Structures are given as structure tokens and as C-alpha cells.
GROMACS .gro file of C-alpha atoms in nm:
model
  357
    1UNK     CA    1   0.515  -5.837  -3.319
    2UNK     CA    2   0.544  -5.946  -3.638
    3UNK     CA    3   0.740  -6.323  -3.741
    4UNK     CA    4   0.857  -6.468  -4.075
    5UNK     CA    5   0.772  -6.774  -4.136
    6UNK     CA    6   0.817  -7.038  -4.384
    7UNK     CA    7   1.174  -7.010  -4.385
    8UNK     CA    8   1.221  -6.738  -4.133
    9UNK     CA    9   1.350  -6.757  -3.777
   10UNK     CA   10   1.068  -6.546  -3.600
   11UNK     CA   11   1.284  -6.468  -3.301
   12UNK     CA   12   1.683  -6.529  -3.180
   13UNK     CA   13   1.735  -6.850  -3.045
   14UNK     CA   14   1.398  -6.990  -3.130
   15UNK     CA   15   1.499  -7.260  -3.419
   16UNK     CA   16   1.281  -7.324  -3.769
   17UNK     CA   17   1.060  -7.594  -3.788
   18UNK     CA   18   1.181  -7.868  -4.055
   19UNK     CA   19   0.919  -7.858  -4.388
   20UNK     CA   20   0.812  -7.474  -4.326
   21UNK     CA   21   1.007  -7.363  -4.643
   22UNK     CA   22   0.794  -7.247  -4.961
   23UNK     CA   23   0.883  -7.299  -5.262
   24UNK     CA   24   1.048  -7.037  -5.398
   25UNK     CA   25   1.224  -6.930  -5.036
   26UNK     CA   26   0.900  -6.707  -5.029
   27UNK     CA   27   0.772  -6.597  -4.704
   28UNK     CA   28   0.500  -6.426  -4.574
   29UNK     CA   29   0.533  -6.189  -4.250
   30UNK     CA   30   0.256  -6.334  -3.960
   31UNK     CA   31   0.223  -6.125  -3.645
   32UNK     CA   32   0.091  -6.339  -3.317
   33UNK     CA   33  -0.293  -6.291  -3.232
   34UNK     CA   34  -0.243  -6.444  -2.957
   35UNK     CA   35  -0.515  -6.363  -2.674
   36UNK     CA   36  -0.373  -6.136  -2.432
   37UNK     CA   37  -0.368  -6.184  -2.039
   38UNK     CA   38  -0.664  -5.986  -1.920
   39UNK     CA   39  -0.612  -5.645  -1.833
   40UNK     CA   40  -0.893  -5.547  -1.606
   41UNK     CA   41  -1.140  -5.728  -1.360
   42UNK     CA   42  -1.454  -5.568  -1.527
   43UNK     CA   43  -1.587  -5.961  -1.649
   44UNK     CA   44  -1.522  -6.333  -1.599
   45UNK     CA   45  -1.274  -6.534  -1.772
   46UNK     CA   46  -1.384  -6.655  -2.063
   47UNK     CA   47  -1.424  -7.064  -2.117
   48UNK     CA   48  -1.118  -7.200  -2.379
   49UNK     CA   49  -1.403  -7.288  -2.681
   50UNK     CA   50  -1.503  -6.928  -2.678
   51UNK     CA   51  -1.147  -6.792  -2.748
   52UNK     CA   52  -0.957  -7.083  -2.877
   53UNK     CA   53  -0.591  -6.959  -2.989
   54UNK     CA   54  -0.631  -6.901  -3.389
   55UNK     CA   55  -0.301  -6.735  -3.395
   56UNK     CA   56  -0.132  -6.888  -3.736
   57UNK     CA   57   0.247  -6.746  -3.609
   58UNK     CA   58   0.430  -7.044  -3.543
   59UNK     CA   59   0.416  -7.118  -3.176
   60UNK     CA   60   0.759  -7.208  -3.104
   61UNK     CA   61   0.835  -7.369  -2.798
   62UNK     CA   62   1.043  -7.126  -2.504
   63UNK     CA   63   1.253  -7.270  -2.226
   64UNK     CA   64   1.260  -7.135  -1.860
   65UNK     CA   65   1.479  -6.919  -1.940
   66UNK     CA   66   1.366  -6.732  -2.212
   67UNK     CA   67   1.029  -6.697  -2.063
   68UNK     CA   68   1.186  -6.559  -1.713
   69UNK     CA   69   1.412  -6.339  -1.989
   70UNK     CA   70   1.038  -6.196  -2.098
   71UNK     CA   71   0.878  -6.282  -2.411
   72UNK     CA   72   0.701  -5.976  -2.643
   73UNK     CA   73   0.396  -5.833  -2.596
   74UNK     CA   74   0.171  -6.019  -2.882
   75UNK     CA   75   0.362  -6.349  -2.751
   76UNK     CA   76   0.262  -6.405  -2.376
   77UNK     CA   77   0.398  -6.734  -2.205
   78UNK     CA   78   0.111  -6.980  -2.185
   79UNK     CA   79   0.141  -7.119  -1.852
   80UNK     CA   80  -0.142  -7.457  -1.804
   81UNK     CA   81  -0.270  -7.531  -1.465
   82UNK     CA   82  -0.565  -7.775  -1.405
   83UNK     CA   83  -0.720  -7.952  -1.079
   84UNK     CA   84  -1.042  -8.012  -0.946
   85UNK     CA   85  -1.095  -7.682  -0.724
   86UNK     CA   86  -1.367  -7.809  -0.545
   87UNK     CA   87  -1.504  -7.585  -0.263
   88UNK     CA   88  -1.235  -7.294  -0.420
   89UNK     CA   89  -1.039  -7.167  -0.139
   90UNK     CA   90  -0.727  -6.964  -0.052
   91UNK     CA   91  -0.510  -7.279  -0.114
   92UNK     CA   92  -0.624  -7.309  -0.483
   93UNK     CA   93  -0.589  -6.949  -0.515
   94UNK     CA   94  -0.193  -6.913  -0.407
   95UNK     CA   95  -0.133  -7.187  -0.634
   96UNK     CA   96  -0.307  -7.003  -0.924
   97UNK     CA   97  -0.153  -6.650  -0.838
   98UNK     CA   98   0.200  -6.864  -0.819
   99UNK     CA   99   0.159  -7.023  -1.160
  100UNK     CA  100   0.059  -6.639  -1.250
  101UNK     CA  101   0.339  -6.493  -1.183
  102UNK     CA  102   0.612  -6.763  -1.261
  103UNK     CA  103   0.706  -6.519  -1.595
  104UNK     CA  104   0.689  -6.131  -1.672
  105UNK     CA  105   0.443  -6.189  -1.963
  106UNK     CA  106   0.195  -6.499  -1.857
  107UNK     CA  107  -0.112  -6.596  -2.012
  108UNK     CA  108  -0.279  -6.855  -1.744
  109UNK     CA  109  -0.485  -7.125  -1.866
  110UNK     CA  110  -0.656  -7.335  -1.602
  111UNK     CA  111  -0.832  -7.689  -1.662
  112UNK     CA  112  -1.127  -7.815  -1.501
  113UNK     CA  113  -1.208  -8.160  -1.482
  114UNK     CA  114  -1.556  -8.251  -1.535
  115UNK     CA  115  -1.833  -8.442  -1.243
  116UNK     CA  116  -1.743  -8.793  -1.478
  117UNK     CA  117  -1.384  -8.787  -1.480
  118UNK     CA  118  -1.380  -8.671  -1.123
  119UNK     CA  119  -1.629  -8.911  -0.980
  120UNK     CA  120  -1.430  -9.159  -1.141
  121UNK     CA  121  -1.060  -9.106  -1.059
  122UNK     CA  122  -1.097  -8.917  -0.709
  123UNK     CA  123  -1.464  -8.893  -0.568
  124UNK     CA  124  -1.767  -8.725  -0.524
  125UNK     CA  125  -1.748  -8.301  -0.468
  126UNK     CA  126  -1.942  -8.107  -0.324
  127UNK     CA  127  -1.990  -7.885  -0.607
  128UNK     CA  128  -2.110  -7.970  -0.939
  129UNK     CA  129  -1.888  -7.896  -1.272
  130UNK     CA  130  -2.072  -7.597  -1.332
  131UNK     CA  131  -2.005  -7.441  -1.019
  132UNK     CA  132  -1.628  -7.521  -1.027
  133UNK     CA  133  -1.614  -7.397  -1.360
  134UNK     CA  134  -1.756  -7.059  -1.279
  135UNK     CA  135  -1.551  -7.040  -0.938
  136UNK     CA  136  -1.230  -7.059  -1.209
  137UNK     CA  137  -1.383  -6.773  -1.408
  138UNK     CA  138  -1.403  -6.511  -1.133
  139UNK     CA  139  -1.059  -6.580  -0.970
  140UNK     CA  140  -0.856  -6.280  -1.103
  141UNK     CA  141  -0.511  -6.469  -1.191
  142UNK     CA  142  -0.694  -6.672  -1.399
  143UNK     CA  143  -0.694  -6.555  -1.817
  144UNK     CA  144  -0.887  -6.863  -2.017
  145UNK     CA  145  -1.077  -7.144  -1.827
  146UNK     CA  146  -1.084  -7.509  -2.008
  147UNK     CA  147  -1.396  -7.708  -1.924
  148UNK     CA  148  -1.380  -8.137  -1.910
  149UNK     CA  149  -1.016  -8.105  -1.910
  150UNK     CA  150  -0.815  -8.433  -1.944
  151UNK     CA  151  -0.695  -8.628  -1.643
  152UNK     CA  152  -0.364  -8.683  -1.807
  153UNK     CA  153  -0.226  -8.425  -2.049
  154UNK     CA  154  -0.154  -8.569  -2.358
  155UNK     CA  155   0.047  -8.365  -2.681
  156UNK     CA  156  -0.255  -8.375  -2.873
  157UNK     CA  157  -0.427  -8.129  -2.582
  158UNK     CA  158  -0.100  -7.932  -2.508
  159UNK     CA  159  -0.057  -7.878  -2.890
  160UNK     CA  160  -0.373  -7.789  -2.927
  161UNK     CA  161  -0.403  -7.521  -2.668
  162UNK     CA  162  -0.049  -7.423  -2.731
  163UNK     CA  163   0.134  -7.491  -2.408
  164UNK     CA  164   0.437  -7.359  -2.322
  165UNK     CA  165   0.477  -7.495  -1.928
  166UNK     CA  166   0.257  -7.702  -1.692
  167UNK     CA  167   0.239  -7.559  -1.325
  168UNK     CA  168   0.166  -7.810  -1.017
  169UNK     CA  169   0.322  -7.862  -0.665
  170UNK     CA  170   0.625  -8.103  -0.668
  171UNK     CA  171   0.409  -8.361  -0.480
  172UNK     CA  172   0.386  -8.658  -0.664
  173UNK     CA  173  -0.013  -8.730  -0.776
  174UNK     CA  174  -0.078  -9.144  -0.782
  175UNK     CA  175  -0.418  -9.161  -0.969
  176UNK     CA  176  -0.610  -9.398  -1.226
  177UNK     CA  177  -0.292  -9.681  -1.152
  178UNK     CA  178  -0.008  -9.404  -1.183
  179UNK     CA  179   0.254  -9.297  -0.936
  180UNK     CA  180   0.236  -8.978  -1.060
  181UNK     CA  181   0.010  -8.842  -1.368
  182UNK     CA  182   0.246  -8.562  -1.442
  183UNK     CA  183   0.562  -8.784  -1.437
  184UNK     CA  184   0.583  -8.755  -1.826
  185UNK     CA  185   0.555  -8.433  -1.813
  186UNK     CA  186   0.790  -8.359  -1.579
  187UNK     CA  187   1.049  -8.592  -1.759
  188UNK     CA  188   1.000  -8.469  -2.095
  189UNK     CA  189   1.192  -8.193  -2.193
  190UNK     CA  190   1.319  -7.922  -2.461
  191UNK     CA  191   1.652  -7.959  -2.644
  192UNK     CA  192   1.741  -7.637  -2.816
  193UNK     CA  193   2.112  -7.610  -3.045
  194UNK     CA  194   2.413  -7.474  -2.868
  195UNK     CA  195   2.354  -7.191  -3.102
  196UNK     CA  196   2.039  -7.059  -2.936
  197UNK     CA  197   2.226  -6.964  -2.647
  198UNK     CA  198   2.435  -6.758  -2.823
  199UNK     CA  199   2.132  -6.501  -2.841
  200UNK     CA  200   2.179  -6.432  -2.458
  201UNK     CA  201   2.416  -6.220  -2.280
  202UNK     CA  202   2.775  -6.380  -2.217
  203UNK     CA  203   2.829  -6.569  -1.909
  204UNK     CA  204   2.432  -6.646  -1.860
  205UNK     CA  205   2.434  -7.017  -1.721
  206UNK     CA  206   2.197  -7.090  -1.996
  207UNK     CA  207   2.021  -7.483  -1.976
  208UNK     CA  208   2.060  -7.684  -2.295
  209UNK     CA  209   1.790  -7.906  -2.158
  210UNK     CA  210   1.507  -7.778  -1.976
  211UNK     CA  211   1.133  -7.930  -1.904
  212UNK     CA  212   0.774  -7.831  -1.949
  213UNK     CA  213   0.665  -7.861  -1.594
  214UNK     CA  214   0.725  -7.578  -1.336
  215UNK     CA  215   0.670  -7.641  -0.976
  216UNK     CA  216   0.462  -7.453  -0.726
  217UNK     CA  217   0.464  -7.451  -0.360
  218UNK     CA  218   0.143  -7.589  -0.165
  219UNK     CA  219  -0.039  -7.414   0.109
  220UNK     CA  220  -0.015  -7.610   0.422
  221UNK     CA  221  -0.324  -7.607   0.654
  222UNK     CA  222  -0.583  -7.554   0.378
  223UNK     CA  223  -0.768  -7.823   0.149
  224UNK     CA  224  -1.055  -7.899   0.012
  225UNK     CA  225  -1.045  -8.265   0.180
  226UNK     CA  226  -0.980  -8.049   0.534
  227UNK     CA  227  -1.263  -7.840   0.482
  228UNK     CA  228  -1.476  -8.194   0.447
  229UNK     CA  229  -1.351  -8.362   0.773
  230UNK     CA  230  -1.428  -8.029   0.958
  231UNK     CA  231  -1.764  -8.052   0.863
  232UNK     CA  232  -1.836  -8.389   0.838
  233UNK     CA  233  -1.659  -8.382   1.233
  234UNK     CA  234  -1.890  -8.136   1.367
  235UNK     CA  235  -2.177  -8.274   1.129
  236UNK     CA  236  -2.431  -8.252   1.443
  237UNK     CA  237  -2.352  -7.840   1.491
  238UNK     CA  238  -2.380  -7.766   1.090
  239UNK     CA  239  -2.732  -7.932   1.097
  240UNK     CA  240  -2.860  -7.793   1.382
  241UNK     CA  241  -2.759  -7.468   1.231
  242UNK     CA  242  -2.924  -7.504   0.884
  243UNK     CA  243  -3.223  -7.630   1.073
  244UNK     CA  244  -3.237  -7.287   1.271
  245UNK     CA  245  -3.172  -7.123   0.923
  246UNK     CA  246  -3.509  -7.266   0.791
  247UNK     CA  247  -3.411  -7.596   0.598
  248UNK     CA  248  -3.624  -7.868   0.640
  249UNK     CA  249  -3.510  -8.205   0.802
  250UNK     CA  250  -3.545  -8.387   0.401
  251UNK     CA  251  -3.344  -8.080   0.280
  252UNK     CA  252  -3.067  -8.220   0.502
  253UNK     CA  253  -3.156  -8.580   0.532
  254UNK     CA  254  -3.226  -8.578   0.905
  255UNK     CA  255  -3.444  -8.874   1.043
  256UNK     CA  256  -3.726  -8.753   1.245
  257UNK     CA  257  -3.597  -8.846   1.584
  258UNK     CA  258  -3.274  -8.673   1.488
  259UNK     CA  259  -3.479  -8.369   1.363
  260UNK     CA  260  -3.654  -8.370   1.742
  261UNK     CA  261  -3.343  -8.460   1.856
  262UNK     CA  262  -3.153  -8.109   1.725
  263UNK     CA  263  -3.481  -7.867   1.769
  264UNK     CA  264  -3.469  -7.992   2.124
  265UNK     CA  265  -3.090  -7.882   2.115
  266UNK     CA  266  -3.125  -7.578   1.995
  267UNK     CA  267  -3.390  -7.465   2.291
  268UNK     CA  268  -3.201  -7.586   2.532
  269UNK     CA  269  -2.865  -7.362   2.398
  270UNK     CA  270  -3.135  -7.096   2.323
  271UNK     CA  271  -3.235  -7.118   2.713
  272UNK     CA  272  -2.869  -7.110   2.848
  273UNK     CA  273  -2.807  -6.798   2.601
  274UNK     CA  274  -3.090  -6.629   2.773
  275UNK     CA  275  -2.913  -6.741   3.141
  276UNK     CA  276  -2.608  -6.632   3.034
  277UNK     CA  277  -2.725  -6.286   2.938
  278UNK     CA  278  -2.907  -6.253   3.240
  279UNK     CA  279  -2.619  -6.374   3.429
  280UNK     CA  280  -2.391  -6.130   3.256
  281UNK     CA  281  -2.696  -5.792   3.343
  282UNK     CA  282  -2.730  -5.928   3.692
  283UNK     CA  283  -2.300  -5.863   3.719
  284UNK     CA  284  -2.332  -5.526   3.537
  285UNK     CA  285  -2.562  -5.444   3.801
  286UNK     CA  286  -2.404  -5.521   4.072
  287UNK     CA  287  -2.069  -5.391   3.985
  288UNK     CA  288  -2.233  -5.060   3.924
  289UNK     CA  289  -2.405  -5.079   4.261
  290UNK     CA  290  -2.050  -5.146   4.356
  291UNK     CA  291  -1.902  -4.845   4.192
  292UNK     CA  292  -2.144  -4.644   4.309
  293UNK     CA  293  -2.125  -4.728   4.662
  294UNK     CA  294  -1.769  -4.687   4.649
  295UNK     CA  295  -1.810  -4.354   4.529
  296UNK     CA  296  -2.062  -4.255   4.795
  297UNK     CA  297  -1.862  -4.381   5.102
  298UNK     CA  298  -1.595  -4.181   4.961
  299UNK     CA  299  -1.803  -3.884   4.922
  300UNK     CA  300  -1.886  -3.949   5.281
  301UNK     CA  301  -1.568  -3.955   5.433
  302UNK     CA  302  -1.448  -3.659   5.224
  303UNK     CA  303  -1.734  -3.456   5.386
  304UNK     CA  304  -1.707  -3.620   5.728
  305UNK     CA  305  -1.368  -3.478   5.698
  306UNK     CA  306  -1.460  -3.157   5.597
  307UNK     CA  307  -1.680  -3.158   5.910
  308UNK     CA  308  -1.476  -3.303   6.140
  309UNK     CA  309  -1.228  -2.960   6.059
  310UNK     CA  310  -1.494  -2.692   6.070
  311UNK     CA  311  -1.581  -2.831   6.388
  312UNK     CA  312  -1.222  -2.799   6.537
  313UNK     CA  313  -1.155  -2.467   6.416
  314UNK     CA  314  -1.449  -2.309   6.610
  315UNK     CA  315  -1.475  -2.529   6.889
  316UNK     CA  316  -1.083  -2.682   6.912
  317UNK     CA  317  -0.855  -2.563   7.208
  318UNK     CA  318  -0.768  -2.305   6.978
  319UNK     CA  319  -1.135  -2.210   6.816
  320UNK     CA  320  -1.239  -1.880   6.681
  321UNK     CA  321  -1.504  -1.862   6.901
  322UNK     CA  322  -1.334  -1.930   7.265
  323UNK     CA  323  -1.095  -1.670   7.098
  324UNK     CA  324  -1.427  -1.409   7.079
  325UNK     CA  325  -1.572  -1.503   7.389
  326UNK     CA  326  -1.236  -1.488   7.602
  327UNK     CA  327  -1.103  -1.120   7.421
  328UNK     CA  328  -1.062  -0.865   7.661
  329UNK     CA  329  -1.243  -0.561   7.572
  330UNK     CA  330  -1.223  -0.188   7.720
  331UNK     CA  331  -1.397  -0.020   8.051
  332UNK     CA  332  -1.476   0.290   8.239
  333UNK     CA  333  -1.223   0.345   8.535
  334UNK     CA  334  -1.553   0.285   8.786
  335UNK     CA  335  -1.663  -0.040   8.605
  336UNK     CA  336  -1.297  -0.160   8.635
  337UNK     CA  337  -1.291  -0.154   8.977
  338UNK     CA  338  -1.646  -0.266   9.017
  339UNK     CA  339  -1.575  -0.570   8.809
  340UNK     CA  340  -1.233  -0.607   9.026
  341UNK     CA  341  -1.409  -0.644   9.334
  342UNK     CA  342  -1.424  -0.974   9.496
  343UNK     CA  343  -1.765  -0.948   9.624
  344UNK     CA  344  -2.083  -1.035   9.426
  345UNK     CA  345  -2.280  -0.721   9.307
  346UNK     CA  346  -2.588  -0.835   9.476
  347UNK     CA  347  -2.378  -0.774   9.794
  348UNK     CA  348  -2.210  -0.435   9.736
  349UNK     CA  349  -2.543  -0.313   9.716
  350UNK     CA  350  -2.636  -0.438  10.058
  351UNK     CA  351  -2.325  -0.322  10.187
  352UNK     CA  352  -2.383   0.042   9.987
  353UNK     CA  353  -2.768   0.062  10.122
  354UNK     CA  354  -2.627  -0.041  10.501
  355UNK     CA  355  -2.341   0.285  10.524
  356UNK     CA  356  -2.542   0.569  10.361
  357UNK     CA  357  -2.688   0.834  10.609
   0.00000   0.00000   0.00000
């Protein structure tokens, strides 16, 4: 978007600077070349002394307001965070995406404090500056990265980098013998004329008065300093681990007896894993046996059952085959009265042989 300057107000509401007048009342039309918030995720950010703002627009300063009002295109809102992001986690990350997404149009700048200043003012880190640096570049809220950035901001660096807020949590920060290191930041703030806040709609509660510094909220349960204490509590476990990885005891500045010490360790829990796995077939076994036998004593009874009534129904009081056996069946008049006599047949014989002539 294209500004006057040297005489010109670039925008509504955003004031001239005193001594930008030419000569002449001549101006010139500058747009903003500003670098733009990155777009896509294709590459890293880029470090601040590869892409250093050249824009020659005149950078004027925005309140809150304004920037939550959105700013155009070819003028993002610079937002600066900075920290030490040692071992980068989730916590650093919220705070980033935060300071992100504070305005519609954000351009996020993050500093990184270098191994010197950090030793110095906090304490050794686990990783070096290099590594911190290049965590910074592949976090995707992050635009510009700024290497060996200043413990305390001063306006030299925010002028130079063209600052428009500073995002931290609230927390005070005591550090190299101050309370708080962003106290003047926090304190200092931007007067604009009652005339600027004409250029908003009527009504709007507009701040004559409003700061640099924007606060963030900080992730409970996650730090850098946590993730230390868990490891330096369970320091035994993490070096018996590494040494089952294949680092050597000097790789992890184990004493020899300490190096026996963990090997021994490590069979022994390698022995009870085998125990426990055995333990855990031997009760697979059994509760299939158990299943199994279940399902045969069932099978047995079903079919002892089944038996049991097949048996009944031919042999039971009322059987088929009594019922066959017992049936009456049809005879010659002679046969019925044979079969109705009392006497044995052996003897009605004897008795027919003893009467005939």
C-alpha cells in the first residue's frame, strides 16, 4: 500500500514525524516492503541478518487497538518474542502460537539468546545456540528468527528491527539484578493526539495511552527446568537405558563400578521380563485348558442327556418297545382257544395221545 511521506500522513490516525518535510512541501509516494508473514511451511524461517527490514516507508508506531482493528496487507504488525527455548517443547510453542495470533495481520519475530549471555544470566542448557536457533526456525508460528538476541531490549534493537509490541507472560522475570527485565517495557507507552481517534468508528472506547508489551498466558505443567528434574530424578533409569542403546559408559560419564553396576541391572530386569512372559503363557495355557474343559463337560452332559432320553423312550414304563412286544395281534379261531387253555401244550398232547382210539 502505498504512503506519502515527507509531509504526508501515510495512514488516519497515524501522526507525522517532526523534520520529515522537504523543502518545497515535495513528497515522494513510498509503498511498505515490508517482509510478509510466511505463507506456507515448504522451508525454515529465515535468521533476522538474512532479511533485515529495508522497508524506507516510515514505520509508524500502532497501538493495540489499531493493530486488533487490522493493519494493510504490505504493513503486518511486528509482534517480538524472545527466550531461551531450550529443549523446545509444547510450552514454548503455545506461547509462540499466542503471540501469533494476538492481531489479524502479525509478522512474528522471535529472539534467541546466545550460549554466553545464557550461561551467564540463567545457566547451562542442554542444547547449544545452534540447536535452539534451528528449533525456532522450524516452529510454524514463527516468521523471522534473531540470533544473540539482547537480554534486555533496548530502543536501539526495537528501532532497529522495527517493533511494534513485545509478547511475554505477565510473570515478572528477576534477572542480571532486575525485578523484572521487561518492566520498562511494560511501563513505557504510546501517546497518540485526541485527533487520532477520531479515525475510528463513534463510541469505540479508544485508549489515549497504550503500551508496547502484550501479555501471554503460560502453560502450566510444562518447562524446560521440569523436563531437567525428571531426568536428572530418574538419572539411574535414563543411563541404564542409553547404555542398552549402545553408548559407552565415557559417552555418559559412568564410573566403572556404576557401569557394572547398571549392566548388572539391566540382566536382572531382562530375566524378570523373560519370567513374566512365561508367567503370563503358562496363564494363557491354563485358562484355555480351562475353557476347553468347560466346553467338554458341557458337551458331556448335553449328550448324557441326550442318552439318558433315548433310553427312556424305548425302555421307560411307557417305551416303544414294551409297546411292540405287549400289542395284541390276530389268530385262527383253533389257535385262540389253544392259546386260551390253561394247560401247558406239552400236556394237551399227552392228554390228546391218552383219549384217541
Amino acid at each position: 500500500m502505498p504512503v506519502l511521506a515527507r509531509g504526508a500522513e501515510s495512514e488516519p490516525g497515524l501522526p507525522k514525524r517532526p523534520g520529515d518535510e522537504r523543502p518545497g512541501g515535495a513528497m515522494e509516494e513510498l509503498e511498505h516492503t515490508c517482509p510478509q508473514p510466511r505463507l506456507t511451511l515448504t522451508a525454515p524461517a529465515p535468521f533476522a541478518d538474512e532479511t533485515s527490514c529495508q522497508c524506507r516507508a516510515p514505520h509508524e508506531k500502532l497501538t493495540i487497538a489499531q493493530a486488533r482493528l487490522g493493519t494493510p496487507v504490505d504493513r503486518p504488525v511486528r509482534v517480538y518474542a524472545d527466550g531461551i527455548f531450550d529443549l523446545f517443547h509444547s510450552g514454548h510453542a503455545r506461547a509462540l502460537m499466542q503471540a501469533k495470533t494476538l492481531f489479524p495481520n502479525s509478522y512474528l519475530l522471535v529472539g534467541v539468546c546466545s550460549d554466553d549471555l545464557t550461561h551467564k544470566f540463567k545457566g547451562f542448557t542442554v542444547m547449544n545456540e545452534t540447536e535452539r536457533y534451528e528449533a525456532l526456525r522450524h516452529c510454524r508460528y514463527v516468521d523471522e528468527v534473531i540470533r544473540d538476541a539482547p537480554w534486555t531490549l533496548t530502543p536501539e534493537f526495537l528501532e532497529k528491527h522495527k517493533i511494534d509490541f513485545v509478547a511475554h507472560d505477565d510473570i515478572p522475570y528477576s534477572s542480571a539484578g532486575s525485578d523484572d527485565v521487561y518492566k520498562h517495557i511494560k511501563e513505557a507507552a504510546t501517546c497518540h493526539s485526541a485527533r487520532s481517534c477520531r479515525a475510528f468508528p463513534a463510541g469505540f472506547l479508544f485508549p489515549l495511552c497504550s503500551g508496547m508489551f502484550v501479555p501471554t498466558q503460560r502453560t502450566e505443567g510444562i518447562s524446560t527446568s521440569d523436563i531437567i528434574t525428571r531426568i536428572v530424578r530418574d538419572y539411574d533409569v535414563y543411563a541404564r537405558r542409553n547404555l542398552q542403546r549402545g553408548y559407552t559408559a565415557k559417552e555418559l560419564n559412568v564410573s566403572f563400578i556404576n557401569e557394572k553396576k547398571y549392566r548388572f541391572q539391566n540382566q536382572v530386569d531382562k530375566m524378570k521380563e523373560k519370567v513374566k512372559n512365561v508367567e503370563e503363557k503358562s496363564k494363557e495355557f491354563v485358562n484355555k485348558v480351562e475353557e476347553k474343559s468347560h466346553d467338554l463337560i458341557q458337551k458331556w452332559e448335553e449328550k448324557s442327556r441326550e442318552f439318558i432320553g433315548n433310553f427312556l423312550e424305548l425302555f421307560g414304563p411307557d417305551g416303544a418297545l414294551l409297546s411292540i412286544t405287549y400289542e395284541p395281534t390276530s389268530s385262527a379261531p383253533g389257535e385262540a382257544e389253544s392259546s386260551c387253555s390253561p394247560l401247558p401244550r406239552a400236556e394237551a398232547r399227552r392228554s390228546e395221545f391218552a383219549f384217541s382210539p
